[in-house]
PDB file of C-alpha atoms in Angstrom:
ATOM      1  CA  MET A   1     -33.868  31.049  96.148  1.00 51.00           C
ATOM      2  CA  ASP A   2     -31.950  29.390  93.300  1.00 72.00           C
ATOM      3  CA  LYS A   3     -29.072  31.123  91.589  1.00 78.00           C
ATOM      4  CA  SER A   4     -29.116  32.144  87.970  1.00 78.00           C
ATOM      5  CA  PRO A   5     -27.359  29.689  85.614  1.00 77.00           C
ATOM      6  CA  ASP A   6     -24.860  32.476  84.864  1.00 80.00           C
ATOM      7  CA  ALA A   7     -24.068  33.148  88.524  1.00 86.00           C
ATOM      8  CA  PHE A   8     -20.693  32.301  90.029  1.00 90.00           C
ATOM      9  CA  ARG A   9     -20.596  29.313  92.397  1.00 91.00           C
ATOM     10  CA  THR A  10     -18.662  28.814  95.604  1.00 91.00           C
ATOM     11  CA  ILE A  11     -16.463  25.762  96.023  1.00 91.00           C
ATOM     12  CA  SER A  12     -19.032  24.176  98.332  1.00 92.00           C
ATOM     13  CA  GLU A  13     -21.796  24.633  95.736  1.00 93.00           C
ATOM     14  CA  VAL A  14     -19.649  23.114  92.974  1.00 93.00           C
ATOM     15  CA  ALA A  15     -18.557  20.251  95.230  1.00 93.00           C
ATOM     16  CA  GLU A  16     -22.169  19.477  96.119  1.00 93.00           C
ATOM     17  CA  GLU A  17     -23.420  19.776  92.526  1.00 91.00           C
ATOM     18  CA  LEU A  18     -20.726  17.455  91.148  1.00 92.00           C
ATOM     19  CA  ASP A  19     -20.563  15.132  94.165  1.00 92.00           C
ATOM     20  CA  LEU A  20     -16.875  15.824  94.765  1.00 93.00           C
ATOM     21  CA  PRO A  21     -14.986  16.698  97.936  1.00 93.00           C
ATOM     22  CA  GLN A  22     -13.695  20.266  98.041  1.00 93.00           C
ATOM     23  CA  HIS A  23     -10.098  19.129  98.424  1.00 93.00           C
ATOM     24  CA  VAL A  24     -10.352  17.298  95.090  1.00 93.00           C
ATOM     25  CA  LEU A  25     -11.420  20.532  93.376  1.00 93.00           C
ATOM     26  CA  ARG A  26      -8.448  22.343  94.919  1.00 92.00           C
ATOM     27  CA  PHE A  27      -6.125  19.527  93.825  1.00 94.00           C
ATOM     28  CA  TRP A  28      -7.491  19.600  90.273  1.00 94.00           C
ATOM     29  CA  GLU A  29      -6.742  23.334  90.105  1.00 92.00           C
ATOM     30  CA  THR A  30      -3.064  22.419  90.522  1.00 92.00           C
ATOM     31  CA  ARG A  31      -3.195  19.749  87.798  1.00 93.00           C
ATOM     32  CA  PHE A  32      -5.437  21.456  85.243  1.00 92.00           C
ATOM     33  CA  THR A  33      -4.388  25.025  84.499  1.00 91.00           C
ATOM     34  CA  GLN A  34      -7.635  25.467  82.558  1.00 92.00           C
ATOM     35  CA  ILE A  35      -9.582  25.559  85.857  1.00 92.00           C
ATOM     36  CA  LYS A  36      -9.212  29.142  87.043  1.00 90.00           C
ATOM     37  CA  PRO A  37     -11.726  30.153  89.687  1.00 91.00           C
ATOM     38  CA  MET A  38     -11.827  33.783  90.648  1.00 92.00           C
ATOM     39  CA  LYS A  39     -10.370  34.270  94.138  1.00 88.00           C
ATOM     40  CA  ARG A  40     -11.638  36.975  96.421  1.00 87.00           C
ATOM     41  CA  GLY A  41     -10.328  38.268  99.728  1.00 83.00           C
ATOM     42  CA  GLY A  42      -9.333  35.514 102.095  1.00 84.00           C
ATOM     43  CA  GLY A  43      -8.781  33.092  99.210  1.00 83.00           C
ATOM     44  CA  ARG A  44     -12.482  32.315  98.729  1.00 89.00           C
ATOM     45  CA  ARG A  45     -13.039  30.709  95.328  1.00 89.00           C
ATOM     46  CA  TYR A  46     -15.823  31.590  92.902  1.00 92.00           C
ATOM     47  CA  TYR A  47     -16.267  29.315  89.900  1.00 93.00           C
ATOM     48  CA  ARG A  48     -17.596  30.670  86.615  1.00 92.00           C
ATOM     49  CA  PRO A  49     -20.229  28.562  84.814  1.00 91.00           C
ATOM     50  CA  GLN A  50     -17.640  27.540  82.185  1.00 92.00           C
ATOM     51  CA  ASP A  51     -15.304  26.373  85.000  1.00 92.00           C
ATOM     52  CA  VAL A  52     -18.084  24.183  86.395  1.00 93.00           C
ATOM     53  CA  GLU A  53     -18.793  22.717  82.943  1.00 92.00           C
ATOM     54  CA  LEU A  54     -15.096  21.920  82.437  1.00 93.00           C
ATOM     55  CA  ILE A  55     -14.843  20.314  85.877  1.00 94.00           C
ATOM     56  CA  LYS A  56     -17.893  18.201  85.043  1.00 93.00           C
ATOM     57  CA  GLY A  57     -16.092  16.930  81.917  1.00 92.00           C
ATOM     58  CA  ILE A  58     -12.885  16.239  83.852  1.00 93.00           C
ATOM     59  CA  ARG A  59     -14.884  14.363  86.490  1.00 93.00           C
ATOM     60  CA  THR A  60     -16.569  12.253  83.795  1.00 89.00           C
ATOM     61  CA  MET A  61     -13.271  11.298  82.208  1.00 90.00           C
ATOM     62  CA  LEU A  62     -11.518  10.514  85.507  1.00 91.00           C
ATOM     63  CA  TYR A  63     -14.305   8.774  87.416  1.00 90.00           C
ATOM     64  CA  ASP A  64     -16.596   7.339  84.753  1.00 87.00           C
ATOM     65  CA  GLN A  65     -14.197   6.638  81.876  1.00 87.00           C
ATOM     66  CA  GLY A  66     -11.152   5.597  83.940  1.00 87.00           C
ATOM     67  CA  TYR A  67      -8.667   8.090  82.506  1.00 90.00           C
ATOM     68  CA  THR A  68      -5.608   9.170  84.450  1.00 91.00           C
ATOM     69  CA  ILE A  69      -4.888  12.816  85.165  1.00 92.00           C
ATOM     70  CA  LYS A  70      -2.151  12.733  82.514  1.00 93.00           C
ATOM     71  CA  GLY A  71      -4.614  11.253  80.038  1.00 90.00           C
ATOM     72  CA  VAL A  72      -7.138  14.026  80.655  1.00 91.00           C
ATOM     73  CA  GLN A  73      -4.378  16.645  80.416  1.00 92.00           C
ATOM     74  CA  LYS A  74      -3.441  15.196  77.039  1.00 91.00           C
ATOM     75  CA  LEU A  75      -7.087  15.292  75.892  1.00 88.00           C
ATOM     76  CA  LEU A  76      -7.274  18.952  76.907  1.00 90.00           C
ATOM     77  CA  ARG A  77      -4.036  19.750  75.081  1.00 89.00           C
ATOM     78  CA  GLU A  78      -5.092  17.965  71.910  1.00 87.00           C
ATOM     79  CA  ASN A  79      -8.815  18.787  71.780  1.00 86.00           C
ATOM     80  CA  GLY A  80      -9.342  21.875  73.921  1.00 86.00           C
ATOM     81  CA  ASN A  81     -11.728  22.752  76.730  1.00 88.00           C
ATOM     82  CA  GLN A  82     -14.872  22.511  74.601  1.00 88.00           C
ATOM     83  CA  PHE A  83     -14.245  18.802  74.006  1.00 87.00           C
ATOM     84  CA  LEU A  84     -14.361  18.028  77.741  1.00 87.00           C
ATOM     85  CA  VAL A  85     -17.275  20.414  78.302  1.00 88.00           C
ATOM     86  CA  ALA A  86     -19.218  18.512  75.626  1.00 88.00           C
ATOM     87  CA  ILE A  87     -18.336  15.177  77.249  1.00 86.00           C
ATOM     88  CA  GLY A  88     -19.413  16.458  80.668  1.00 85.00           C
ATOM     89  CA  ASN A  89     -22.754  17.598  79.230  1.00 84.00           C
ATOM     90  CA  GLY A  90     -23.237  14.329  77.356  1.00 83.00           C
ATOM     91  CA  ASP A  91     -23.354  16.182  74.021  1.00 83.00           C
ATOM     92  CA  MET A  92     -22.012  13.401  71.807  1.00 83.00           C
ATOM     93  CA  ALA A  93     -22.824  15.340  68.624  1.00 82.00           C
ATOM     94  CA  ALA A  94     -20.423  18.112  69.708  1.00 81.00           C
ATOM     95  CA  VAL A  95     -17.807  15.530  70.755  1.00 80.00           C
ATOM     96  CA  GLU A  96     -18.034  13.891  67.315  1.00 82.00           C
ATOM     97  CA  ALA A  97     -17.858  17.268  65.551  1.00 83.00           C
ATOM     98  CA  ILE A  98     -14.723  18.263  67.488  1.00 81.00           C
ATOM     99  CA  ALA A  99     -13.128  14.849  66.855  1.00 78.00           C
ATOM    100  CA  GLN A 100     -13.922  15.014  63.117  1.00 79.00           C
ATOM    101  CA  ARG A 101     -12.565  18.570  62.883  1.00 81.00           C
ATOM    102  CA  LYS A 102      -9.374  17.469  64.622  1.00 76.00           C
ATOM    103  CA  GLN A 103      -9.060  14.425  62.376  1.00 74.00           C
ATOM    104  CA  ALA A 104      -9.509  16.566  59.262  1.00 74.00           C
ATOM    105  CA  ASP A 105      -6.790  18.946  60.466  1.00 73.00           C
ATOM    106  CA  ALA A 106      -4.375  16.137  61.377  1.00 66.00           C
ATOM    107  CA  VAL A 107      -1.588  15.142  59.044  1.00 58.00           C
ATOM    108  CA  PRO A 108      -0.968  11.384  59.166  1.00 58.00           C
ATOM    109  CA  LEU A 109       2.384  10.424  60.671  1.00 55.00           C
ATOM    110  CA  THR A 110       4.527   7.535  59.566  1.00 55.00           C
ATOM    111  CA  PRO A 111       4.929   4.791  62.183  1.00 56.00           C
ATOM    112  CA  ALA A 112       8.502   5.941  62.855  1.00 54.00           C
ATOM    113  CA  ALA A 113       7.278   9.499  63.542  1.00 55.00           C
ATOM    114  CA  GLN A 114       4.576   8.435  66.011  1.00 57.00           C
ATOM    115  CA  PRO A 115       5.277   9.646  69.548  1.00 55.00           C
ATOM    116  CA  ARG A 116       6.276   6.838  71.858  1.00 53.00           C
ATOM    117  CA  GLY A 117       4.343   5.983  74.985  1.00 53.00           C
ATOM    118  CA  ALA A 118       1.342   8.155  74.119  1.00 49.00           C
ATOM    119  CA  ASP A 119      -1.230   5.472  74.807  1.00 49.00           C
ATOM    120  CA  ASP A 120       0.190   4.391  78.177  1.00 47.00           C
ATOM    121  CA  GLU A 121      -0.960   7.721  79.661  1.00 51.00           C
ATOM    122  CA  MET A 122      -4.612   7.255  78.845  1.00 50.00           C
ATOM    123  CA  LEU A 123      -6.420   4.464  80.696  1.00 51.00           C
ATOM    124  CA  VAL A 124      -5.797   3.129  84.174  1.00 55.00           C
ATOM    125  CA  GLY A 125      -5.694  -0.652  84.374  1.00 52.00           C
ATOM    126  CA  GLN A 126      -4.778  -1.275  80.740  1.00 47.00           C
ATOM    127  CA  PRO A 127      -1.082  -2.256  80.888  1.00 43.00           C
ATOM    128  CA  LYS A 128       0.694  -2.810  77.579  1.00 43.00           C
ATOM    129  CA  VAL A 129       2.477  -5.888  78.915  1.00 41.00           C
ATOM    130  CA  LYS A 130       1.369  -8.759  81.095  1.00 41.00           C
ATOM    131  CA  PRO A 131       1.222  -7.874  84.805  1.00 40.00           C
ATOM    132  CA  SER A 132       4.039 -10.300  85.630  1.00 37.00           C
ATOM    133  CA  ARG A 133       6.389  -8.489  83.239  1.00 35.00           C
ATOM    134  CA  ARG A 134       5.154  -5.114  84.424  1.00 35.00           C
ATOM    135  CA  PHE A 135       5.650  -5.839  88.116  1.00 35.00           C
ATOM    136  CA  PHE A 136       8.986  -7.585  87.827  1.00 35.00           C
ATOM    137  CA  GLY A 137      10.470  -5.588  84.959  1.00 38.00           C
ATOM    138  CA  LEU A 138      11.422  -8.614  82.855  1.00 36.00           C
ATOM    139  CA  GLY A 139      12.751  -7.777  79.425  1.00 40.00           C
ATOM    140  CA  LYS A 140      13.394  -4.119  80.217  1.00 44.00           C
ATOM    141  CA  SER A 141      16.511  -2.041  80.465  1.00 46.00           C
ATOM    142  CA  ASP A 142      18.059  -1.271  83.860  1.00 48.00           C
ATOM    143  CA  GLU A 143      16.514   2.217  83.695  1.00 50.00           C
ATOM    144  CA  GLU A 144      12.952   0.870  83.377  1.00 48.00           C
ATOM    145  CA  GLY A 145      13.193  -2.252  85.511  1.00 50.00           C
ATOM    146  CA  PRO A 146      13.031  -2.672  89.267  1.00 52.00           C
ATOM    147  CA  VAL A 147      15.089  -0.398  91.474  1.00 51.00           C
ATOM    148  CA  GLN A 148      16.789  -1.460  94.683  1.00 58.00           C
ATOM    149  CA  ALA A 149      15.343   0.032  97.871  1.00 57.00           C
ATOM    150  CA  ASP A 150      18.522   1.916  98.776  1.00 61.00           C
ATOM    151  CA  GLU A 151      18.961   3.657  95.394  1.00 65.00           C
ATOM    152  CA  GLY A 152      16.824   6.668  96.365  1.00 66.00           C
ATOM    153  CA  ARG A 153      14.746   6.735  93.169  1.00 69.00           C
ATOM    154  CA  LEU A 154      11.695   5.027  91.699  1.00 66.00           C
ATOM    155  CA  SER A 155      11.518   3.324  88.337  1.00 69.00           C
ATOM    156  CA  ARG A 156       8.946   4.511  85.818  1.00 70.00           C
ATOM    157  CA  ASP A 157       6.853   1.379  86.460  1.00 69.00           C
ATOM    158  CA  ASN A 158       6.936   1.819  90.234  1.00 70.00           C
ATOM    159  CA  ARG A 159       5.895   5.473  89.914  1.00 73.00           C
ATOM    160  CA  ALA A 160       2.980   4.479  87.660  1.00 70.00           C
ATOM    161  CA  LEU A 161       1.890   1.756  90.082  1.00 72.00           C
ATOM    162  CA  LEU A 162       2.069   4.120  93.050  1.00 75.00           C
ATOM    163  CA  GLN A 163       0.070   6.742  91.162  1.00 75.00           C
ATOM    164  CA  GLU A 164      -2.614   4.186  90.290  1.00 77.00           C
ATOM    165  CA  ALA A 165      -2.742   3.060  93.933  1.00 77.00           C
ATOM    166  CA  LEU A 166      -3.099   6.673  95.064  1.00 79.00           C
ATOM    167  CA  PHE A 167      -5.979   7.262  92.644  1.00 78.00           C
ATOM    168  CA  ASP A 168      -7.648   4.043  93.814  1.00 78.00           C
ATOM    169  CA  LEU A 169      -7.307   5.133  97.440  1.00 83.00           C
ATOM    170  CA  LEU A 170      -8.713   8.600  96.665  1.00 82.00           C
ATOM    171  CA  GLU A 171     -11.678   6.990  94.917  1.00 81.00           C
ATOM    172  CA  CYS A 172     -12.237   4.681  97.919  1.00 81.00           C
ATOM    173  CA  LYS A 173     -12.145   7.694 100.218  1.00 83.00           C
ATOM    174  CA  ARG A 174     -14.657   9.511  98.021  1.00 82.00           C
ATOM    175  CA  LEU A 175     -16.982   6.508  98.130  1.00 80.00           C
ATOM    176  CA  LEU A 176     -16.633   6.212 101.902  1.00 84.00           C
ATOM    177  CA  ASP A 177     -17.357   9.929 102.301  1.00 82.00           C
ATOM    178  CA  GLN A 178     -20.563   9.445 100.319  1.00 79.00           C
ATOM    179  CA  VAL A 179     -21.703   6.674 102.646  1.00 79.00           C
ATOM    180  CA  ARG A 180     -21.155   8.730 105.799  1.00 77.00           C
TER     181      ARG A 180
END
């Protein structure tokens, strides 16, 4: 017997419906505070229909559109949950309406007032500089450039590269899990 569209879903039902491993859903709960499943005794999660719709939008942006987690967090901050829900449902009319409403409310900033580094959070694989400069830190300050192995810290570039590698590995694992 099928559940009502308004019924709560277990983590296994959501994972199966969205073709995601359960551990990814748990991880996303830590990164997206907007995902708040109800937890019952023993820690069992029950997702509301609006949680599932939001997760569907997050999945679309991360897996289909190539956004980073930070990029999706920024989209949520700037546009709200309904924007990602509309994207997840493929409702481009609602996406356009939300974007136009946001644009109408926005006050144009002068170039000097624009926040720095906003676009480097959005897409994976779209570096602002050539890969050779990015990997070797040419033309950057000591703070941004390469860091010696014994310094005990990572440069901003190295952290970004490691994060991208981690996301690539998680995607490979997801694909391998599908094949099994």
